[in-house]
Amino acid sequence: MIRISLAVAALTATGAVTAQTQYGDYRDLSYTSYTLRQTAWSPDQYVGDLKDLVEFGDALAHVVEFRSPRNNAFSFDLAAAVRTNADGETELESFVGAVEAGGVFFRLENSSAEGYIHPQDSDTRFNGQYIIGERKFDAEYTQLNIGTEVEGNMGARWGLGYIEVSQPAQISLYTARSGGGYTDRANYPDALVDPEYTTRLIGLWFDVDNLQAAMHDQSGFALSLSESGGWRYGPGLTMDVTVGLMTGQSSANLERVVKDNYGLNLEYEEPVGMGWSISYKLEYIVAYRMPGSNIGMSFGVEGRALQQFFTTEDLTGAANSVDSNYEAVGQFGIGDNTVFHYGPFVRLAWEI
């Protein structure tokens, strides 16, 4: 029995070495890809009333990415997305830069877009919502990561992540006359809308690219591949996830806004709790392995979700209460400010 086990182990090791010799060491190859997708900024990504308030220009994004060979002491990644609007204008939508040295990976991503709050005549109130500041705003997304490669899988990394997003958000407003979450007064708004509200998330980070994993015969996440000669094909889920502490901060002095416009004393605490962010590609992958090079493509639905699970008020109960007709309470509407962006994409990749 011992001799049989040793023989099987030897044959397995020989097969692995043969396969590696046949295709070469993928860590010596550089990776390049092109992706065609919808713009990352869209009114459809917002849940609730914000969907009717926020406007971004409809556009397609062209994304090019390059990853240098990993068999060097120092390696780097670069990616950029250029957005083409319906009127033919182009602009840079996002930029990603990353370096890896000594087994430590550092990554920076930044994305931005110009948006508008849909005008309602010249009034600052829109369906019972008070718009703070200018209708024109700049939405921005920044992500920082530091971590390391998952051992034996060049397409996966884990570590710490920090995300900061500036985009429209609602703060629900309650008064002594409120009923069912509404102020029930024509001269009081039901919510304040901050076009440049800042959300911050810091926590654990995990990233996996299933297309690159398929091009290397590696295991991915929710990746189910079939093989036929050099072909690899099947469904997978590429994703970038951060889970941890989430906080929010308004760009305006909400107490002053409510006092100056409605004569009420506002009680409001910025939300602190747990949340998550996920960028994903639910894709079907087709890859072909060759000696010294690999090619692949994937298509499906990609998107981004940003959501707060709960705040400290959800655990302890709201600390503020309306005690008179001269007071108001502001609360961060978790459901209304959840982001779910999605759209079709196609990606082509090659390694040489």
Short mmCIF file of C-alpha atoms in Angstrom, two decimals:
data_model
loop_
_atom_site.label_atom_id
_atom_site.label_comp_id
_atom_site.label_asym_id
_atom_site.label_seq_id
_atom_site.Cartn_x
_atom_site.Cartn_y
_atom_site.Cartn_z
CA MET A 1 0.00 0.00 0.00
CA ILE A 2 2.86 2.38 0.85
CA ARG A 3 4.52 1.64 -2.51
CA ILE A 4 1.24 2.30 -4.39
CA SER A 5 0.73 5.64 -2.54
CA LEU A 6 4.28 6.70 -3.32
CA ALA A 7 3.81 5.79 -6.97
CA VAL A 8 0.58 7.79 -7.23
CA ALA A 9 2.21 10.80 -5.57
CA ALA A 10 5.16 10.59 -7.95
CA LEU A 11 2.87 10.41 -10.98
CA THR A 12 0.85 13.41 -9.73
CA ALA A 13 3.98 15.48 -9.19
CA THR A 14 5.32 14.46 -12.60
CA GLY A 15 2.02 15.51 -14.24
CA ALA A 16 2.12 18.90 -12.52
CA VAL A 17 5.69 19.50 -13.63
CA THR A 18 4.82 18.42 -17.18
CA ALA A 19 1.84 20.80 -17.30
CA GLN A 20 3.97 23.64 -15.94
CA THR A 21 6.67 22.88 -18.54
CA GLN A 22 4.06 22.69 -21.32
CA TYR A 23 2.55 26.12 -20.61
CA GLY A 24 5.54 27.84 -19.00
CA ASP A 25 5.54 29.89 -15.79
CA TYR A 26 2.61 32.32 -15.90
CA ARG A 27 4.42 34.59 -13.44
CA ASP A 28 6.75 35.53 -16.31
CA LEU A 29 3.85 36.88 -18.38
CA SER A 30 2.41 40.38 -18.49
CA TYR A 31 -1.39 40.77 -18.48
CA THR A 32 -3.39 43.23 -20.61
CA SER A 33 -7.16 43.56 -20.84
CA TYR A 34 -9.84 45.71 -22.44
CA THR A 35 -13.37 46.04 -21.00
CA LEU A 36 -16.45 47.71 -22.48
CA ARG A 37 -19.10 48.54 -19.89
CA GLN A 38 -21.61 51.13 -18.76
CA THR A 39 -20.41 54.13 -16.81
CA ALA A 40 -20.03 53.49 -13.07
CA TRP A 41 -22.15 56.56 -12.24
CA SER A 42 -25.87 56.30 -13.00
CA PRO A 43 -29.17 57.46 -11.41
CA ASP A 44 -30.30 53.83 -11.50
CA GLN A 45 -27.73 52.91 -8.83
CA TYR A 46 -29.67 54.73 -6.12
CA VAL A 47 -32.46 53.18 -4.10
CA GLY A 48 -35.57 55.13 -3.10
CA ASP A 49 -36.33 58.78 -3.82
CA LEU A 50 -32.77 59.58 -4.85
CA LYS A 51 -33.38 57.71 -8.11
CA ASP A 52 -35.79 60.50 -9.15
CA LEU A 53 -33.52 63.30 -7.94
CA VAL A 54 -30.04 62.48 -9.26
CA GLU A 55 -28.90 62.89 -12.84
CA PHE A 56 -25.65 61.69 -14.47
CA GLY A 57 -24.85 61.74 -18.17
CA ASP A 58 -25.55 58.40 -19.88
CA ALA A 59 -22.23 57.00 -21.13
CA LEU A 60 -20.14 53.97 -22.05
CA ALA A 61 -16.75 53.34 -20.45
CA HIS A 62 -13.68 51.85 -22.13
CA VAL A 63 -11.30 50.29 -19.58
CA VAL A 64 -7.70 49.28 -20.30
CA GLU A 65 -5.60 47.44 -17.69
CA PHE A 66 -1.96 46.30 -17.63
CA ARG A 67 -0.27 44.07 -15.03
CA SER A 68 3.48 43.55 -15.17
CA PRO A 69 5.07 40.07 -14.68
CA ARG A 70 5.03 38.84 -11.08
CA ASN A 71 8.40 37.06 -11.18
CA ASN A 72 10.20 40.33 -10.46
CA ALA A 73 11.13 41.82 -7.11
CA PHE A 74 8.94 44.81 -8.02
CA SER A 75 5.73 44.69 -10.07
CA PHE A 76 2.96 47.14 -10.87
CA ASP A 77 -0.61 47.41 -12.21
CA LEU A 78 -2.15 50.30 -14.14
CA ALA A 79 -5.74 50.75 -15.32
CA ALA A 80 -7.82 53.63 -16.66
CA ALA A 81 -11.44 54.04 -17.73
CA VAL A 82 -12.44 56.65 -20.32
CA ARG A 83 -16.12 57.60 -20.44
CA THR A 84 -17.78 58.52 -23.76
CA ASN A 85 -20.99 60.52 -23.27
CA ALA A 86 -24.04 60.44 -25.53
CA ASP A 87 -22.94 63.73 -27.10
CA GLY A 88 -19.57 62.23 -28.10
CA GLU A 89 -17.49 63.92 -25.40
CA THR A 90 -14.84 61.82 -23.64
CA GLU A 91 -13.34 62.20 -20.20
CA LEU A 92 -11.35 60.16 -17.70
CA GLU A 93 -13.74 58.31 -15.37
CA SER A 94 -11.33 56.35 -13.18
CA PHE A 95 -7.69 55.50 -12.60
CA VAL A 96 -6.11 52.56 -10.75
CA GLY A 97 -2.46 52.20 -9.76
CA ALA A 98 -0.88 49.40 -7.75
CA VAL A 99 2.60 48.22 -6.79
CA GLU A 100 3.87 45.00 -5.21
CA ALA A 101 7.26 44.63 -3.55
CA GLY A 102 8.52 42.18 -0.94
CA GLY A 103 5.20 40.35 -1.00
CA VAL A 104 3.25 43.50 0.02
CA PHE A 105 0.60 44.85 -2.34
CA PHE A 106 -0.56 48.50 -2.33
CA ARG A 107 -3.43 49.75 -4.52
CA LEU A 108 -5.12 53.12 -5.14
CA GLU A 109 -8.32 53.65 -7.15
CA ASN A 110 -10.09 56.94 -7.88
CA SER A 111 -13.28 57.53 -9.85
CA SER A 112 -15.37 60.67 -10.33
CA ALA A 113 -18.28 62.09 -12.31
CA GLU A 114 -20.22 65.33 -12.56
CA GLY A 115 -23.87 65.11 -11.58
CA TYR A 116 -26.96 67.23 -11.11
CA ILE A 117 -29.96 67.35 -8.82
CA HIS A 118 -33.01 67.35 -11.09
CA PRO A 119 -34.47 70.90 -11.12
CA GLN A 120 -38.03 71.57 -9.94
CA ASP A 121 -38.70 75.12 -11.15
CA SER A 122 -36.53 77.36 -8.96
CA ASP A 123 -37.62 75.94 -5.61
CA THR A 124 -35.14 74.21 -3.30
CA ARG A 125 -37.88 71.78 -2.25
CA PHE A 126 -38.55 68.72 -4.42
CA ASN A 127 -41.40 66.43 -3.43
CA GLY A 128 -40.97 67.40 0.22
CA GLN A 129 -37.17 67.27 0.15
CA TYR A 130 -34.88 70.23 0.78
CA ILE A 131 -31.80 70.34 -1.46
CA ILE A 132 -28.70 71.61 0.35
CA GLY A 133 -26.31 73.78 -1.66
CA GLU A 134 -25.84 73.73 -5.42
CA ARG A 135 -27.70 71.39 -7.74
CA LYS A 136 -24.49 70.67 -9.63
CA PHE A 137 -22.12 68.36 -7.70
CA ASP A 138 -19.03 66.21 -8.09
CA ALA A 139 -19.38 62.55 -7.09
CA GLU A 140 -16.12 60.81 -6.18
CA TYR A 141 -15.00 57.32 -5.17
CA THR A 142 -11.58 56.55 -3.64
CA GLN A 143 -10.31 53.15 -2.52
CA LEU A 144 -7.02 52.27 -0.82
CA ASN A 145 -5.81 48.71 -0.21
CA ILE A 146 -2.77 47.15 1.40
CA GLY A 147 -2.37 43.39 1.53
CA THR A 148 -0.72 40.35 0.05
CA GLU A 149 -1.33 37.69 -2.57
CA VAL A 150 -3.26 34.58 -1.59
CA GLU A 151 -0.63 31.84 -1.61
CA GLY A 152 -0.65 29.90 -4.86
CA ASN A 153 -3.22 32.15 -6.56
CA MET A 154 -1.91 35.20 -8.41
CA GLY A 155 -5.47 36.38 -9.14
CA ALA A 156 -6.47 36.72 -5.45
CA ARG A 157 -5.37 39.09 -2.66
CA TRP A 158 -6.48 40.00 0.83
CA GLY A 159 -5.66 42.62 3.45
CA LEU A 160 -7.04 45.96 4.67
CA GLY A 161 -9.23 48.34 2.71
CA TYR A 162 -10.36 51.96 3.03
CA ILE A 163 -13.14 53.49 0.89
CA GLU A 164 -14.34 57.09 0.79
CA VAL A 165 -17.34 58.07 -1.33
CA SER A 166 -18.82 61.51 -1.91
CA GLN A 167 -22.30 61.32 -3.47
CA PRO A 168 -25.94 62.35 -2.84
CA ALA A 169 -27.63 61.13 0.34
CA GLN A 170 -30.85 61.74 2.26
CA ILE A 171 -31.27 62.62 5.92
CA SER A 172 -34.85 62.01 7.08
CA LEU A 173 -36.37 64.87 9.08
CA TYR A 174 -38.85 64.35 11.94
CA THR A 175 -40.81 66.98 13.91
CA ALA A 176 -43.51 66.97 16.60
CA ARG A 177 -46.10 66.75 13.80
CA SER A 178 -44.42 63.82 12.06
CA GLY A 179 -46.53 60.82 11.14
CA GLY A 180 -45.17 57.63 9.63
CA GLY A 181 -41.75 59.15 9.18
CA TYR A 182 -43.01 62.34 7.52
CA THR A 183 -43.28 65.84 8.94
CA ASP A 184 -46.93 66.16 7.89
CA ARG A 185 -46.45 69.91 7.48
CA ALA A 186 -46.40 71.61 4.06
CA ASN A 187 -43.76 74.09 5.19
CA TYR A 188 -41.40 71.44 6.59
CA PRO A 189 -39.50 69.00 4.33
CA ASP A 190 -39.58 65.24 4.88
CA ALA A 191 -35.86 64.95 4.21
CA LEU A 192 -32.69 66.92 3.62
CA VAL A 193 -30.70 66.00 0.50
CA ASP A 194 -26.94 66.54 0.63
CA PRO A 195 -25.49 66.21 -2.93
CA GLU A 196 -21.95 65.64 -1.61
CA TYR A 197 -22.43 63.49 1.48
CA THR A 198 -19.29 61.56 2.49
CA THR A 199 -19.34 57.88 3.46
CA ARG A 200 -16.21 56.16 4.80
CA LEU A 201 -15.60 52.42 5.17
CA ILE A 202 -12.55 50.73 6.69
CA GLY A 203 -12.11 47.01 7.25
CA LEU A 204 -11.05 43.67 5.82
CA TRP A 205 -10.54 43.45 2.05
CA PHE A 206 -10.58 40.52 -0.38
CA ASP A 207 -10.11 40.60 -4.17
CA VAL A 208 -10.18 37.82 -6.78
CA ASP A 209 -10.05 37.87 -10.59
CA ASN A 210 -11.55 34.67 -11.95
CA LEU A 211 -10.62 35.35 -15.58
CA GLN A 212 -6.92 35.42 -14.71
CA ALA A 213 -7.38 32.38 -12.47
CA ALA A 214 -8.94 30.49 -15.39
CA MET A 215 -6.02 31.48 -17.63
CA HIS A 216 -3.65 29.86 -15.09
CA ASP A 217 -5.67 26.74 -14.17
CA GLN A 218 -6.05 28.11 -10.64
CA SER A 219 -9.00 27.87 -8.30
CA GLY A 220 -11.12 31.00 -8.10
CA PHE A 221 -14.17 32.07 -6.12
CA ALA A 222 -17.46 30.51 -7.24
CA LEU A 223 -15.58 29.41 -10.35
CA SER A 224 -16.74 26.25 -12.18
CA LEU A 225 -14.62 25.43 -15.23
CA SER A 226 -14.69 22.69 -17.84
CA GLU A 227 -11.61 21.74 -19.88
CA SER A 228 -11.16 20.65 -23.47
CA GLY A 229 -7.57 20.63 -24.63
CA GLY A 230 -6.26 24.12 -24.02
CA TRP A 231 -9.78 25.56 -23.59
CA ARG A 232 -11.20 26.54 -20.19
CA TYR A 233 -14.82 27.69 -19.92
CA GLY A 234 -17.52 28.15 -17.32
CA PRO A 235 -19.22 30.65 -14.95
CA GLY A 236 -17.50 32.58 -12.17
CA LEU A 237 -17.79 35.53 -9.81
CA THR A 238 -14.97 38.08 -9.86
CA MET A 239 -15.22 40.50 -6.94
CA ASP A 240 -13.60 43.09 -4.71
CA VAL A 241 -15.09 43.17 -1.17
CA THR A 242 -14.49 45.37 1.86
CA VAL A 243 -16.40 44.78 5.13
CA GLY A 244 -15.96 46.82 8.30
CA LEU A 245 -16.71 50.07 10.14
CA MET A 246 -18.80 52.58 8.17
CA THR A 247 -19.33 56.24 9.06
CA GLY A 248 -21.01 59.20 7.38
CA GLN A 249 -20.50 62.96 7.34
CA SER A 250 -22.59 65.71 5.77
CA SER A 251 -20.85 68.37 3.70
CA ALA A 252 -23.08 71.04 5.31
CA ASN A 253 -23.89 72.30 8.79
CA LEU A 254 -27.31 70.64 9.02
CA GLU A 255 -28.22 72.40 12.26
CA ARG A 256 -27.63 75.78 10.61
CA VAL A 257 -29.54 74.78 7.46
CA VAL A 258 -32.64 73.75 9.41
CA LYS A 259 -32.47 76.76 11.74
CA ASP A 260 -32.06 79.32 8.95
CA ASN A 261 -34.76 77.86 6.69
CA TYR A 262 -37.35 76.56 9.15
CA GLY A 263 -36.57 78.06 12.56
CA LEU A 264 -36.20 74.62 14.18
CA ASN A 265 -33.47 73.32 16.48
CA LEU A 266 -32.10 70.18 14.85
CA GLU A 267 -30.82 67.19 16.82
CA TYR A 268 -28.66 65.03 14.57
CA GLU A 269 -25.82 62.56 15.01
CA GLU A 270 -23.67 61.32 12.13
CA PRO A 271 -24.20 57.55 11.60
CA VAL A 272 -21.62 55.05 12.86
CA GLY A 273 -22.03 51.34 12.24
CA MET A 274 -21.08 48.35 10.09
CA GLY A 275 -21.24 48.19 6.32
CA TRP A 276 -19.77 46.70 3.19
CA SER A 277 -18.79 47.52 -0.38
CA ILE A 278 -18.57 45.02 -3.23
CA SER A 279 -17.54 45.47 -6.85
CA TYR A 280 -18.40 42.36 -8.83
CA LYS A 281 -18.50 40.67 -12.22
CA LEU A 282 -20.99 37.81 -12.56
CA GLU A 283 -19.45 36.38 -15.71
CA TYR A 284 -19.09 33.52 -18.15
CA ILE A 285 -15.42 32.85 -18.92
CA VAL A 286 -13.74 31.40 -21.99
CA ALA A 287 -9.94 31.05 -21.88
CA TYR A 288 -7.33 29.30 -23.99
CA ARG A 289 -3.92 28.26 -22.69
CA MET A 290 -0.88 28.13 -24.96
CA PRO A 291 2.84 27.64 -24.36
CA GLY A 292 4.22 31.03 -23.38
CA SER A 293 0.89 32.93 -23.66
CA ASN A 294 -2.78 32.83 -22.69
CA ILE A 295 -5.92 34.52 -23.99
CA GLY A 296 -9.36 34.87 -22.45
CA MET A 297 -12.65 36.69 -22.47
CA SER A 298 -15.60 37.06 -20.14
CA PHE A 299 -19.04 38.64 -20.39
CA GLY A 300 -21.98 39.13 -18.07
CA VAL A 301 -23.19 41.65 -15.51
CA GLU A 302 -20.93 43.85 -13.40
CA GLY A 303 -21.76 46.35 -10.68
CA ARG A 304 -21.11 47.85 -7.28
CA ALA A 305 -23.01 47.78 -3.99
CA LEU A 306 -22.47 50.07 -0.99
CA GLN A 307 -24.62 49.36 2.04
CA GLN A 308 -24.71 49.96 5.78
CA PHE A 309 -25.87 46.95 7.82
CA PHE A 310 -26.76 48.87 10.95
CA THR A 311 -25.79 51.89 13.05
CA THR A 312 -25.24 52.26 16.77
CA GLU A 313 -28.79 53.67 16.98
CA ASP A 314 -30.14 50.38 15.67
CA LEU A 315 -28.57 48.63 18.69
CA THR A 316 -29.20 51.19 21.43
CA GLY A 317 -32.24 53.03 20.10
CA ALA A 318 -32.34 56.63 18.87
CA ALA A 319 -30.77 58.97 21.40
CA ASN A 320 -32.70 61.99 20.13
CA SER A 321 -36.42 62.66 20.50
CA VAL A 322 -38.69 65.55 19.51
CA ASP A 323 -39.76 67.32 22.70
CA SER A 324 -41.44 70.47 21.32
CA ASN A 325 -42.79 72.15 18.21
CA TYR A 326 -39.50 74.03 17.91
CA GLU A 327 -37.35 70.90 17.51
CA ALA A 328 -36.57 68.45 14.74
CA VAL A 329 -34.60 65.20 14.57
CA GLY A 330 -32.50 64.15 11.59
CA GLN A 331 -31.79 60.48 10.94
CA PHE A 332 -29.69 58.85 8.25
CA GLY A 333 -31.94 56.76 5.98
CA ILE A 334 -29.95 53.55 5.48
CA GLY A 335 -32.30 52.07 2.91
CA ASP A 336 -32.59 55.21 0.80
CA ASN A 337 -28.82 55.65 0.63
CA THR A 338 -27.95 52.09 -0.36
CA VAL A 339 -26.22 51.93 -3.76
CA PHE A 340 -26.78 49.07 -6.23
CA HIS A 341 -25.17 49.75 -9.59
CA TYR A 342 -25.21 47.12 -12.34
CA GLY A 343 -24.89 46.78 -16.11
CA PRO A 344 -23.60 44.51 -18.90
CA PHE A 345 -19.91 44.20 -19.80
CA VAL A 346 -17.52 42.29 -22.04
CA ARG A 347 -13.81 41.82 -21.26
CA LEU A 348 -10.93 40.60 -23.45
CA ALA A 349 -7.55 39.65 -21.94
CA TRP A 350 -4.23 38.28 -23.05
CA GLU A 351 -0.91 37.35 -21.47
CA ILE A 352 2.42 37.30 -23.27
#
